[in-house]
Amino acid sequence: MTRAENTEEFIKQLKAKYKEMYAAILPIPYIRDRCYLVDKIFVNGGIEFLPSNERGKETWQTIDSYQSIFDDSRIKSSRIILEGPPGYGKSTLTLQMAYDWCNKTSKSRLDGVGILILLQLRKMGGVTSIFEAIRNFILPHDSTLKLKDIQNIVTECRKTDSVLVILDGYDEYPDQDQETDVRKILERKMFQDCDVILTTRPSHFPRNFSPYTKRVRLTGFDEEARQKYISKSVTRSETNDGNIERRLRANPVLKDLCQVPLFFVMFAHITQDRKDDLKFNSVTIYFQYMVSCFHKHMQNKIEKKDLREKYEQLEHNHDNLDQIAFENLRQIDYDLVLEKNQLLEKIGENCYELYVRIGILVEENVIKVRDRPGACNTPFIQEKKQVRFYHRLFREWYAAYYLSKRIAEFPAEREHLLKELPPSKLPDTYRFACGLNYTAAEEIIRSLELAGNTKFKLLCTLERDGKVDNILNTLKEECGDRVNIRNDDDILKQKSILQLIKIASHYKVSGCFLNVCNDGKKLSWRAW
């Protein structure tokens, strides 16, 4: 084929792969027959950028949508880091970008992009070449295009059109410490004339990246974004729209969780068809309900009584999975990823099959590449299955089972067990553990009190009791006439104060003012 024909075929194959990806969005992982096109469910949540500041102070500024990344002169750069906590929609946004490029939508700012390359970094362990990654992970196995063809196509396109490279999930990239093309691209030692977007979690940045890199972050769903999602993707009925938002307002403990788009989406889809009001007095109670929905949906489809009973038993007996999740909590900045055979050996075939079928565990095919000695250094390609939790919060949920049981049975181990689990990084593990086991909660709350985490201790007490009644008097004291948040307060304290104020406001126990102290300026906010 001619070079022009190669280029045309290359772009055709890229678009075919991206279509597979963006046409198979599962808002609820256990309902496999309810797939969505990304454009049908994507909603702009909160998004901010960090302007260049000679004084070195971080003052984030709001932008209207992700489109501003491509046309706002304040953000325009050949290197952009897109950051956000787990579940905030980073990967979904990259698929929306791929959709825009493939379909040349009228709203798209990607019209001038000749080639878009989207790579999921978690699958690229052992693959040092970007061109090899394109060949192995994007193009079909029977593609006639060779590595040299791909390199030539990308090189030629860079001369006439722009090339956009999206590297999704640096926080899950196995080869961060290796000398790879990904590292060279981030340091701008390679693909200098290409635009590159890297997604990652705020706590996990590359050690070295170009000084000209701009930072953009996703801040989650506010009320407006939630309403847009409900109207666009859940129901067209205004009555049902209002029901979902009303249920959320009736459950103030879920407000913080539902700022995370992934969990708001689950909440909206799970509750849309229910006619009764759902009351969740703690995050633990809601998570128990959500996990039970995963199980019950599948059990209702099983006709064989013995199989259904087996799965019902496994729903409540998952000790080995709990221990694996707990052991991997020490890898705070990484998702738990195990090879399928290793996990099968540890939790058993029945348990493995159940949790994959309901979507709490996710299987992925990963290509492993290693070089064999020889004149041509021929790559040896091996495909393996890896397994991870659907979201890291599910890992924390099952780890909390292990933690709570262990502390309840062996209180003397409390200090040792909690030592490597900082509440600032794993607050949900603490809250879940307190909600799952009263005896363990007493020990954990005592530990938090000794450490001076009084605000977070209240949230854990709420989880322990499963109701607000027992902390109302303390809420009145903590959320009295005025509450201060300083910019030098740790994140756990700031978040705990905000959550407590929302709860206090809902139950009308406080008419407090919140003072946000930032760079010497005070901003007042009335709770109710």
Short mmCIF file of C-alpha atoms in Angstrom, two decimals:
data_model
loop_
_atom_site.label_atom_id
_atom_site.label_comp_id
_atom_site.label_asym_id
_atom_site.label_seq_id
_atom_site.Cartn_x
_atom_site.Cartn_y
_atom_site.Cartn_z
CA MET A 1 0.00 0.00 0.00
CA THR A 2 1.04 3.60 -0.53
CA ARG A 3 1.83 5.84 2.44
CA ALA A 4 -1.52 7.63 2.02
CA GLU A 5 -3.35 4.30 2.00
CA ASN A 6 -1.44 3.18 5.09
CA THR A 7 -2.44 6.37 6.89
CA GLU A 8 -6.08 5.96 5.93
CA GLU A 9 -6.08 2.35 7.10
CA PHE A 10 -4.31 3.30 10.35
CA ILE A 11 -6.90 5.96 11.21
CA LYS A 12 -9.72 3.57 10.30
CA GLN A 13 -8.34 0.96 12.70
CA LEU A 14 -7.87 3.52 15.48
CA LYS A 15 -11.49 4.64 15.16
CA ALA A 16 -12.77 1.06 15.15
CA LYS A 17 -10.99 0.35 18.44
CA TYR A 18 -12.16 3.57 20.07
CA LYS A 19 -15.75 2.82 19.05
CA GLU A 20 -15.54 -0.50 20.91
CA MET A 21 -14.41 1.42 23.98
CA TYR A 22 -16.76 4.41 23.98
CA ALA A 23 -19.86 2.39 23.01
CA ALA A 24 -19.68 0.06 26.01
CA ILE A 25 -20.06 2.25 29.10
CA LEU A 26 -21.62 0.40 32.05
CA PRO A 27 -23.05 2.81 34.67
CA ILE A 28 -23.85 -0.18 36.87
CA PRO A 29 -21.31 -2.99 36.39
CA TYR A 30 -23.69 -5.84 37.26
CA ILE A 31 -26.21 -4.88 34.56
CA ARG A 32 -24.25 -5.97 31.50
CA ASP A 33 -27.17 -5.55 29.11
CA ARG A 34 -27.46 -1.82 29.84
CA CYS A 35 -24.54 -0.40 27.84
CA TYR A 36 -24.39 3.26 26.90
CA LEU A 37 -22.63 5.34 24.29
CA VAL A 38 -20.34 7.72 26.14
CA ASP A 39 -21.92 10.77 24.51
CA LYS A 40 -25.33 9.71 25.83
CA ILE A 41 -24.23 9.77 29.46
CA PHE A 42 -21.29 12.18 29.62
CA VAL A 43 -21.92 15.34 31.65
CA ASN A 44 -19.43 18.08 32.42
CA GLY A 45 -18.72 18.06 36.13
CA GLY A 46 -16.60 20.59 37.97
CA ILE A 47 -13.31 21.35 36.25
CA GLU A 48 -10.52 23.77 37.18
CA PHE A 49 -7.06 24.72 35.97
CA LEU A 50 -3.99 25.98 37.79
CA PRO A 51 -2.69 29.23 36.28
CA SER A 52 1.01 29.96 36.16
CA ASN A 53 1.92 31.84 39.32
CA GLU A 54 5.35 33.31 39.82
CA ARG A 55 4.86 33.38 43.60
CA GLY A 56 4.30 29.64 43.61
CA LYS A 57 0.87 29.79 45.25
CA GLU A 58 -1.81 27.38 44.05
CA THR A 59 -5.05 29.19 43.23
CA TRP A 60 -7.26 27.03 41.05
CA GLN A 61 -9.69 28.71 38.66
CA THR A 62 -12.95 27.29 37.31
CA ILE A 63 -13.48 26.71 33.58
CA ASP A 64 -16.73 25.95 31.77
CA SER A 65 -15.98 22.54 30.31
CA TYR A 66 -13.28 20.18 29.12
CA GLN A 67 -13.42 21.90 25.72
CA SER A 68 -11.51 24.79 27.29
CA ILE A 69 -8.48 22.52 27.51
CA PHE A 70 -8.12 22.87 23.75
CA ASP A 71 -9.05 26.50 23.11
CA ASP A 72 -8.43 28.52 26.29
CA SER A 73 -5.15 30.41 25.84
CA ARG A 74 -4.52 30.25 29.59
CA ILE A 75 -4.42 26.45 29.46
CA LYS A 76 -3.11 25.76 25.98
CA SER A 77 0.06 23.70 26.25
CA SER A 78 1.66 20.72 24.59
CA ARG A 79 1.68 18.92 27.96
CA ILE A 80 -1.35 18.75 30.25
CA ILE A 81 -1.88 16.70 33.39
CA LEU A 82 -5.56 15.95 34.03
CA GLU A 83 -5.96 14.94 37.66
CA GLY A 84 -8.82 13.72 39.80
CA PRO A 85 -9.52 11.18 42.57
CA PRO A 86 -10.75 7.68 41.66
CA GLY A 87 -14.26 7.69 40.21
CA TYR A 88 -14.23 11.35 39.17
CA GLY A 89 -14.50 10.51 35.47
CA LYS A 90 -10.99 10.87 34.07
CA SER A 91 -11.22 7.77 31.88
CA THR A 92 -14.78 8.61 30.83
CA LEU A 93 -13.58 12.05 29.75
CA THR A 94 -10.82 10.51 27.61
CA LEU A 95 -13.45 8.32 25.91
CA GLN A 96 -15.59 11.40 25.27
CA MET A 97 -12.56 13.02 23.62
CA ALA A 98 -12.10 9.90 21.48
CA TYR A 99 -15.80 10.03 20.56
CA ASP A 100 -15.51 13.70 19.56
CA TRP A 101 -12.51 12.96 17.36
CA CYS A 102 -14.03 9.91 15.70
CA ASN A 103 -17.37 11.56 14.97
CA LYS A 104 -16.23 15.14 14.32
CA THR A 105 -19.09 16.51 16.43
CA SER A 106 -20.04 20.14 15.98
CA LYS A 107 -19.13 20.97 19.57
CA SER A 108 -15.71 19.36 19.30
CA ARG A 109 -12.47 21.32 19.44
CA LEU A 110 -10.60 18.35 17.95
CA ASP A 111 -11.32 19.11 14.28
CA GLY A 112 -7.69 19.91 13.57
CA VAL A 113 -6.34 16.73 15.13
CA GLY A 114 -5.09 14.39 12.43
CA ILE A 115 -4.37 11.42 14.70
CA LEU A 116 -5.57 10.73 18.24
CA ILE A 117 -3.75 8.02 20.18
CA LEU A 118 -5.45 6.81 23.38
CA LEU A 119 -3.54 4.35 25.53
CA GLN A 120 -4.52 2.86 28.90
CA LEU A 121 -1.26 2.79 30.82
CA ARG A 122 -2.26 0.05 33.27
CA LYS A 123 -2.06 -2.45 30.40
CA MET A 124 1.39 -1.39 29.23
CA GLY A 125 3.64 -3.24 31.67
CA GLY A 126 6.84 -4.32 29.94
CA VAL A 127 6.13 -2.37 26.74
CA THR A 128 8.76 0.35 26.44
CA SER A 129 7.99 1.55 22.89
CA ILE A 130 4.99 3.80 22.24
CA PHE A 131 4.71 2.40 18.70
CA GLU A 132 4.76 -1.15 20.02
CA ALA A 133 1.99 -0.18 22.45
CA ILE A 134 -0.12 1.21 19.59
CA ARG A 135 0.41 -1.99 17.62
CA ASN A 136 -0.37 -4.32 20.53
CA PHE A 137 -3.18 -2.49 22.33
CA ILE A 138 -5.06 -0.49 19.70
CA LEU A 139 -4.69 -2.09 16.28
CA PRO A 140 -6.37 -5.46 15.56
CA HIS A 141 -4.25 -8.59 15.75
CA ASP A 142 -4.56 -9.18 12.01
CA SER A 143 -3.53 -5.66 11.03
CA THR A 144 -1.03 -5.63 8.17
CA LEU A 145 0.61 -2.45 9.50
CA LYS A 146 4.09 -3.00 10.90
CA LEU A 147 5.88 -1.05 13.62
CA LYS A 148 7.85 0.86 10.99
CA ASP A 149 4.61 1.75 9.18
CA ILE A 150 3.10 3.14 12.39
CA GLN A 151 6.22 5.16 13.13
CA ASN A 152 6.27 6.62 9.61
CA ILE A 153 2.55 7.48 9.69
CA VAL A 154 2.80 9.33 13.00
CA THR A 155 5.99 11.12 11.93
CA GLU A 156 4.46 12.31 8.65
CA CYS A 157 1.22 13.40 10.30
CA ARG A 158 3.17 15.55 12.74
CA LYS A 159 4.47 17.56 9.79
CA THR A 160 1.02 18.51 8.45
CA ASP A 161 -1.58 17.96 11.20
CA SER A 162 -1.57 17.91 14.96
CA VAL A 163 -1.22 14.65 16.86
CA LEU A 164 -2.93 14.25 20.25
CA VAL A 165 -1.63 11.54 22.58
CA ILE A 166 -3.80 10.67 25.61
CA LEU A 167 -2.10 8.54 28.27
CA ASP A 168 -4.80 7.39 30.68
CA GLY A 169 -4.07 6.26 34.24
CA TYR A 170 -0.47 7.08 35.12
CA ASP A 171 -1.25 6.13 38.73
CA GLU A 172 -1.81 2.56 37.50
CA TYR A 173 1.20 2.43 35.18
CA PRO A 174 3.43 -0.53 36.16
CA ASP A 175 6.63 0.88 34.61
CA GLN A 176 6.83 4.32 36.21
CA ASP A 177 10.42 3.77 37.31
CA GLN A 178 11.60 2.36 33.98
CA GLU A 179 13.16 4.17 31.05
CA THR A 180 10.28 4.06 28.57
CA ASP A 181 8.86 6.17 25.77
CA VAL A 182 6.11 7.28 28.16
CA ARG A 183 8.71 8.85 30.44
CA LYS A 184 10.45 10.51 27.49
CA ILE A 185 7.15 11.91 26.23
CA LEU A 186 6.29 13.38 29.64
CA GLU A 187 9.73 14.95 29.93
CA ARG A 188 9.28 16.32 26.38
CA LYS A 189 12.32 14.44 25.12
CA MET A 190 10.07 12.71 22.59
CA PHE A 191 7.03 13.85 20.59
CA GLN A 192 7.97 17.46 21.30
CA ASP A 193 5.59 18.75 18.64
CA CYS A 194 2.65 16.58 19.77
CA ASP A 195 -0.02 17.52 22.30
CA VAL A 196 -0.09 15.13 25.26
CA ILE A 197 -2.72 14.70 27.98
CA LEU A 198 -1.85 12.52 30.97
CA THR A 199 -4.51 11.46 33.49
CA THR A 200 -3.64 10.53 37.06
CA ARG A 201 -4.69 10.84 40.69
CA PRO A 202 -3.64 13.97 42.60
CA SER A 203 -1.36 11.94 44.86
CA HIS A 204 0.51 10.27 42.03
CA PHE A 205 2.43 12.55 39.71
CA PRO A 206 5.38 11.62 37.50
CA ARG A 207 8.69 12.35 39.18
CA ASN A 208 9.87 14.33 36.19
CA PHE A 209 7.76 16.16 33.64
CA SER A 210 8.17 19.14 31.36
CA PRO A 211 8.24 22.49 33.22
CA TYR A 212 5.76 23.79 30.64
CA THR A 213 3.12 21.29 31.75
CA LYS A 214 -0.29 22.73 32.68
CA ARG A 215 -2.51 21.17 35.33
CA VAL A 216 -6.27 20.63 35.10
CA ARG A 217 -8.37 18.87 37.72
CA LEU A 218 -11.85 17.36 37.96
CA THR A 219 -13.76 18.33 41.10
CA GLY A 220 -16.82 16.09 40.84
CA PHE A 221 -20.56 16.59 40.54
CA ASP A 222 -22.37 19.55 42.04
CA GLU A 223 -26.17 19.77 42.12
CA GLU A 224 -26.36 21.19 38.59
CA ALA A 225 -24.22 18.39 37.13
CA ARG A 226 -26.25 15.76 38.98
CA GLN A 227 -29.47 17.18 37.58
CA LYS A 228 -28.05 17.20 34.05
CA TYR A 229 -27.00 13.57 34.38
CA ILE A 230 -30.41 12.49 35.67
CA SER A 231 -32.22 14.26 32.84
CA LYS A 232 -29.84 13.05 30.15
CA SER A 233 -29.15 9.48 31.15
CA VAL A 234 -31.58 8.18 33.75
CA THR A 235 -35.09 9.40 33.03
CA ARG A 236 -36.91 11.98 30.96
CA SER A 237 -39.65 12.35 33.57
CA GLU A 238 -39.39 15.55 35.60
CA THR A 239 -41.18 13.81 38.47
CA ASN A 240 -38.59 11.04 38.62
CA ASP A 241 -35.80 13.60 38.19
CA GLY A 242 -37.02 15.33 41.34
CA ASN A 243 -37.41 12.04 43.22
CA ILE A 244 -33.76 11.10 42.81
CA GLU A 245 -32.47 14.50 43.92
CA ARG A 246 -34.98 14.58 46.80
CA ARG A 247 -33.75 11.19 48.00
CA LEU A 248 -30.20 12.45 47.95
CA ARG A 249 -31.13 15.54 49.97
CA ALA A 250 -32.87 13.27 52.48
CA ASN A 251 -29.59 11.39 52.98
CA PRO A 252 -27.00 14.04 53.94
CA VAL A 253 -24.36 11.45 54.78
CA LEU A 254 -24.28 10.53 51.07
CA LYS A 255 -23.66 14.06 49.78
CA ASP A 256 -19.88 13.69 49.95
CA LEU A 257 -19.91 10.22 48.40
CA CYS A 258 -22.21 11.34 45.58
CA GLN A 259 -19.87 14.18 44.69
CA VAL A 260 -17.91 11.31 43.12
CA PRO A 261 -19.60 10.89 39.70
CA LEU A 262 -19.18 7.12 39.68
CA PHE A 263 -21.14 6.67 42.91
CA PHE A 264 -23.78 9.26 42.12
CA VAL A 265 -24.40 7.45 38.82
CA MET A 266 -24.88 4.18 40.73
CA PHE A 267 -27.17 5.89 43.24
CA ALA A 268 -29.29 7.39 40.45
CA HIS A 269 -29.66 4.17 38.45
CA ILE A 270 -30.22 1.94 41.48
CA THR A 271 -32.91 4.16 43.00
CA GLN A 272 -34.68 5.35 39.83
CA ASP A 273 -37.28 2.57 39.72
CA ARG A 274 -38.01 2.39 43.44
CA LYS A 275 -41.28 3.93 44.60
CA ASP A 276 -40.46 3.87 48.31
CA ASP A 277 -38.14 6.33 49.99
CA LEU A 278 -34.71 5.03 50.89
CA LYS A 279 -33.14 6.19 54.14
CA PHE A 280 -29.43 5.73 54.73
CA ASN A 281 -28.16 7.01 58.06
CA SER A 282 -24.55 6.08 57.38
CA VAL A 283 -22.21 5.47 54.49
CA THR A 284 -21.82 1.86 55.66
CA ILE A 285 -25.57 1.22 55.44
CA TYR A 286 -25.68 2.65 51.92
CA PHE A 287 -22.67 0.65 50.77
CA GLN A 288 -24.19 -2.53 52.20
CA TYR A 289 -27.35 -1.81 50.26
CA MET A 290 -25.43 -1.13 47.06
CA VAL A 291 -23.34 -4.32 47.33
CA SER A 292 -26.48 -6.35 48.07
CA CYS A 293 -27.99 -4.95 44.84
CA PHE A 294 -24.99 -6.35 42.95
CA HIS A 295 -25.66 -9.79 44.42
CA LYS A 296 -29.47 -9.81 44.29
CA HIS A 297 -29.59 -8.77 40.63
CA MET A 298 -27.59 -11.84 39.64
CA GLN A 299 -29.30 -14.23 42.07
CA ASN A 300 -32.70 -13.30 40.64
CA LYS A 301 -31.52 -14.46 37.22
CA ILE A 302 -30.40 -17.90 38.43
CA GLU A 303 -33.02 -20.62 38.08
CA LYS A 304 -31.05 -23.47 39.67
CA LYS A 305 -31.80 -23.47 43.39
CA ASP A 306 -28.52 -25.09 44.45
CA LEU A 307 -26.45 -22.57 42.49
CA ARG A 308 -28.47 -19.66 43.86
CA GLU A 309 -27.99 -20.93 47.43
CA LYS A 310 -24.26 -21.34 46.85
CA TYR A 311 -23.95 -17.73 45.68
CA GLU A 312 -26.10 -16.50 48.58
CA GLN A 313 -23.67 -18.17 50.96
CA LEU A 314 -20.65 -16.66 49.20
CA GLU A 315 -22.25 -13.22 49.43
CA HIS A 316 -21.72 -13.36 53.19
CA ASN A 317 -18.55 -15.48 53.37
CA HIS A 318 -15.60 -13.77 51.72
CA ASP A 319 -12.84 -13.94 54.34
CA ASN A 320 -10.06 -14.70 51.86
CA LEU A 321 -11.05 -11.79 49.64
CA ASP A 322 -11.15 -9.54 52.72
CA GLN A 323 -7.61 -10.49 53.69
CA ILE A 324 -6.25 -9.93 50.19
CA ALA A 325 -7.89 -6.50 50.04
CA PHE A 326 -6.47 -5.56 53.44
CA GLU A 327 -2.95 -6.69 52.63
CA ASN A 328 -2.98 -4.52 49.53
CA LEU A 329 -4.17 -1.40 51.35
CA ARG A 330 -0.53 -0.72 52.14
CA GLN A 331 -0.15 -0.01 48.43
CA ILE A 332 -2.27 3.10 48.92
CA ASP A 333 -1.35 4.71 45.60
CA TYR A 334 -2.04 1.61 43.52
CA ASP A 335 -5.04 -0.45 42.61
CA LEU A 336 -4.96 -4.07 43.61
CA VAL A 337 -3.98 -5.96 40.47
CA LEU A 338 -3.39 -9.70 40.54
CA GLU A 339 -2.99 -12.30 37.88
CA LYS A 340 -6.12 -14.39 37.51
CA ASN A 341 -4.46 -17.69 38.47
CA GLN A 342 -3.00 -16.19 41.65
CA LEU A 343 -6.36 -14.84 42.78
CA LEU A 344 -8.13 -18.10 41.89
CA GLU A 345 -5.70 -19.97 44.12
CA LYS A 346 -6.32 -17.61 47.04
CA ILE A 347 -10.11 -17.20 47.01
CA GLY A 348 -11.30 -20.28 45.14
CA GLU A 349 -13.06 -20.72 41.83
CA ASN A 350 -16.62 -20.23 43.10
CA CYS A 351 -15.88 -16.97 44.90
CA TYR A 352 -13.86 -15.70 41.96
CA GLU A 353 -16.59 -16.53 39.45
CA LEU A 354 -19.25 -14.83 41.59
CA TYR A 355 -17.42 -11.53 42.08
CA VAL A 356 -16.43 -11.31 38.42
CA ARG A 357 -20.00 -12.04 37.30
CA ILE A 358 -21.51 -9.32 39.49
CA GLY A 359 -18.86 -6.80 38.47
CA ILE A 360 -17.07 -6.11 41.76
CA LEU A 361 -13.97 -7.78 40.33
CA VAL A 362 -13.00 -6.89 36.77
CA GLU A 363 -11.00 -9.10 34.40
CA GLU A 364 -8.71 -7.50 31.82
CA ASN A 365 -6.58 -9.01 29.10
CA VAL A 366 -3.03 -7.66 29.35
CA ILE A 367 -0.26 -8.28 26.87
CA LYS A 368 3.11 -9.04 28.44
CA VAL A 369 6.12 -8.41 26.24
CA ARG A 370 9.60 -9.64 27.04
CA ASP A 371 12.66 -9.75 24.83
CA ARG A 372 14.36 -13.00 23.93
CA PRO A 373 18.09 -12.98 23.23
CA GLY A 374 18.92 -13.07 19.55
CA ALA A 375 20.20 -11.10 16.62
CA CYS A 376 16.83 -9.46 15.98
CA ASN A 377 15.84 -9.24 19.64
CA THR A 378 12.41 -10.57 18.63
CA PRO A 379 9.63 -9.61 21.07
CA PHE A 380 7.87 -12.47 22.77
CA ILE A 381 4.20 -11.57 23.34
CA GLN A 382 2.09 -13.32 25.93
CA GLU A 383 -1.53 -12.49 26.80
CA LYS A 384 -2.58 -12.81 30.43
CA LYS A 385 -5.66 -12.02 32.47
CA GLN A 386 -5.33 -9.56 35.32
CA VAL A 387 -7.97 -8.79 37.91
CA ARG A 388 -8.72 -5.62 39.86
CA PHE A 389 -11.56 -4.20 41.92
CA TYR A 390 -14.13 -2.19 39.96
CA HIS A 391 -13.25 0.81 42.15
CA ARG A 392 -10.77 1.14 44.99
CA LEU A 393 -13.64 1.86 47.42
CA PHE A 394 -14.73 -1.75 46.97
CA ARG A 395 -11.24 -2.78 48.00
CA GLU A 396 -11.59 -0.61 51.12
CA TRP A 397 -15.00 -2.16 51.81
CA TYR A 398 -13.69 -5.73 51.91
CA ALA A 399 -10.50 -4.68 53.70
CA ALA A 400 -12.68 -3.09 56.39
CA TYR A 401 -14.30 -6.49 57.02
CA TYR A 402 -10.90 -7.98 57.76
CA LEU A 403 -9.77 -4.99 59.83
CA SER A 404 -12.91 -4.88 61.96
CA LYS A 405 -12.94 -8.63 62.64
CA ARG A 406 -9.26 -8.64 63.53
CA ILE A 407 -9.49 -5.69 65.93
CA ALA A 408 -12.64 -7.09 67.56
CA GLU A 409 -10.98 -10.47 68.17
CA PHE A 410 -7.52 -9.14 69.05
CA PRO A 411 -7.79 -5.59 70.51
CA ALA A 412 -4.09 -5.60 71.37
CA GLU A 413 -3.31 -5.59 67.63
CA ARG A 414 -5.19 -2.31 67.09
CA GLU A 415 -2.14 -0.07 67.12
CA HIS A 416 -0.16 -2.38 64.86
CA LEU A 417 -3.00 -2.79 62.36
CA LEU A 418 -3.80 0.93 62.13
CA LYS A 419 -0.18 2.09 62.05
CA GLU A 420 0.20 1.69 58.29
CA LEU A 421 -3.35 2.80 57.45
CA PRO A 422 -3.41 6.60 57.82
CA PRO A 423 -7.00 7.87 58.17
CA SER A 424 -6.08 10.87 56.03
CA LYS A 425 -5.63 8.56 53.04
CA LEU A 426 -8.10 5.81 53.92
CA PRO A 427 -10.99 7.52 55.73
CA ASP A 428 -13.60 5.21 54.22
CA THR A 429 -11.81 2.12 55.51
CA TYR A 430 -12.11 3.51 59.04
CA ARG A 431 -15.76 4.49 58.59
CA PHE A 432 -16.68 1.12 57.07
CA ALA A 433 -14.88 -0.79 59.84
CA CYS A 434 -16.76 1.22 62.48
CA GLY A 435 -20.06 0.54 60.75
CA LEU A 436 -19.44 -3.18 60.33
CA ASN A 437 -18.40 -4.09 63.88
CA TYR A 438 -19.38 -2.24 67.08
CA THR A 439 -16.57 -3.72 69.18
CA ALA A 440 -13.93 -2.77 66.63
CA ALA A 441 -15.49 0.69 66.34
CA GLU A 442 -14.91 1.31 70.05
CA GLU A 443 -11.20 0.57 69.61
CA ILE A 444 -10.85 2.61 66.41
CA ILE A 445 -12.69 5.63 67.86
CA ARG A 446 -10.47 5.48 70.95
CA SER A 447 -7.41 5.49 68.70
CA LEU A 448 -8.70 8.52 66.75
CA GLU A 449 -9.42 10.36 70.00
CA LEU A 450 -5.89 9.74 71.26
CA ALA A 451 -4.53 11.07 67.96
CA GLY A 452 -6.63 14.25 68.24
CA ASN A 453 -8.88 13.49 65.25
CA THR A 454 -11.99 14.74 67.05
CA LYS A 455 -13.97 15.80 63.97
CA PHE A 456 -13.34 12.57 62.07
CA LYS A 457 -14.08 10.63 65.26
CA LEU A 458 -17.64 11.98 65.12
CA LEU A 459 -18.13 10.64 61.60
CA CYS A 460 -16.88 7.22 62.74
CA THR A 461 -19.26 7.37 65.72
CA LEU A 462 -22.11 8.00 63.29
CA GLU A 463 -21.07 4.90 61.33
CA ARG A 464 -20.87 2.84 64.53
CA ASP A 465 -24.37 3.78 65.71
CA GLY A 466 -26.02 3.94 62.28
CA LYS A 467 -28.02 6.99 63.33
CA VAL A 468 -27.46 10.66 64.07
CA ASP A 469 -29.31 10.78 67.42
CA ASN A 470 -26.29 9.90 69.54
CA ILE A 471 -24.10 12.67 68.14
CA LEU A 472 -26.64 15.52 67.96
CA ASN A 473 -25.49 17.13 71.20
CA THR A 474 -21.87 16.92 70.14
CA LEU A 475 -22.81 18.33 66.74
CA LYS A 476 -24.34 21.34 68.48
CA GLU A 477 -21.07 21.90 70.30
CA GLU A 478 -18.81 21.30 67.30
CA CYS A 479 -21.00 23.26 64.85
CA GLY A 480 -21.98 26.08 67.16
CA ASP A 481 -22.10 29.75 66.24
CA ARG A 482 -18.95 29.69 64.16
CA VAL A 483 -16.71 27.02 62.64
CA ASN A 484 -13.28 27.74 61.22
CA ILE A 485 -11.44 25.98 58.43
CA ARG A 486 -7.89 27.12 57.84
CA ASN A 487 -5.94 26.45 54.68
CA ASP A 488 -3.21 24.87 56.81
CA ASP A 489 -5.66 22.38 58.34
CA ASP A 490 -5.08 18.86 57.07
CA ILE A 491 -7.44 17.59 54.37
CA LEU A 492 -9.08 15.03 56.66
CA LYS A 493 -10.03 17.75 59.16
CA GLN A 494 -11.34 20.07 56.44
CA LYS A 495 -13.49 17.36 54.86
CA SER A 496 -14.76 16.15 58.24
CA ILE A 497 -15.86 19.67 59.23
CA LEU A 498 -17.71 20.18 55.95
CA GLN A 499 -19.50 16.84 56.23
CA LEU A 500 -20.49 17.51 59.84
CA ILE A 501 -21.88 20.93 58.91
CA LYS A 502 -23.99 19.39 56.13
CA ILE A 503 -25.41 16.87 58.59
CA ALA A 504 -25.98 19.55 61.25
CA SER A 505 -27.72 21.74 58.69
CA HIS A 506 -30.01 18.91 57.57
CA TYR A 507 -31.08 18.12 61.14
CA LYS A 508 -31.43 21.81 62.05
CA VAL A 509 -29.12 21.52 65.05
CA SER A 510 -26.97 24.48 64.07
CA GLY A 511 -27.23 27.89 62.51
CA CYS A 512 -23.47 28.19 62.34
CA PHE A 513 -21.33 30.29 60.11
CA LEU A 514 -18.36 28.66 58.42
CA ASN A 515 -15.20 30.74 58.18
CA VAL A 516 -12.84 29.65 55.42
CA CYS A 517 -9.46 31.19 56.14
CA ASN A 518 -7.35 31.33 52.99
CA ASP A 519 -4.36 33.62 52.49
CA GLY A 520 -5.58 35.91 55.25
CA LYS A 521 -9.07 36.33 53.76
CA LYS A 522 -12.21 35.09 55.50
CA LEU A 523 -15.24 33.86 53.63
CA SER A 524 -18.43 33.28 55.62
CA TRP A 525 -21.01 30.66 54.68
CA ARG A 526 -24.25 30.09 56.53
CA ALA A 527 -25.13 26.46 57.17
CA TRP A 528 -28.91 26.90 56.99
#
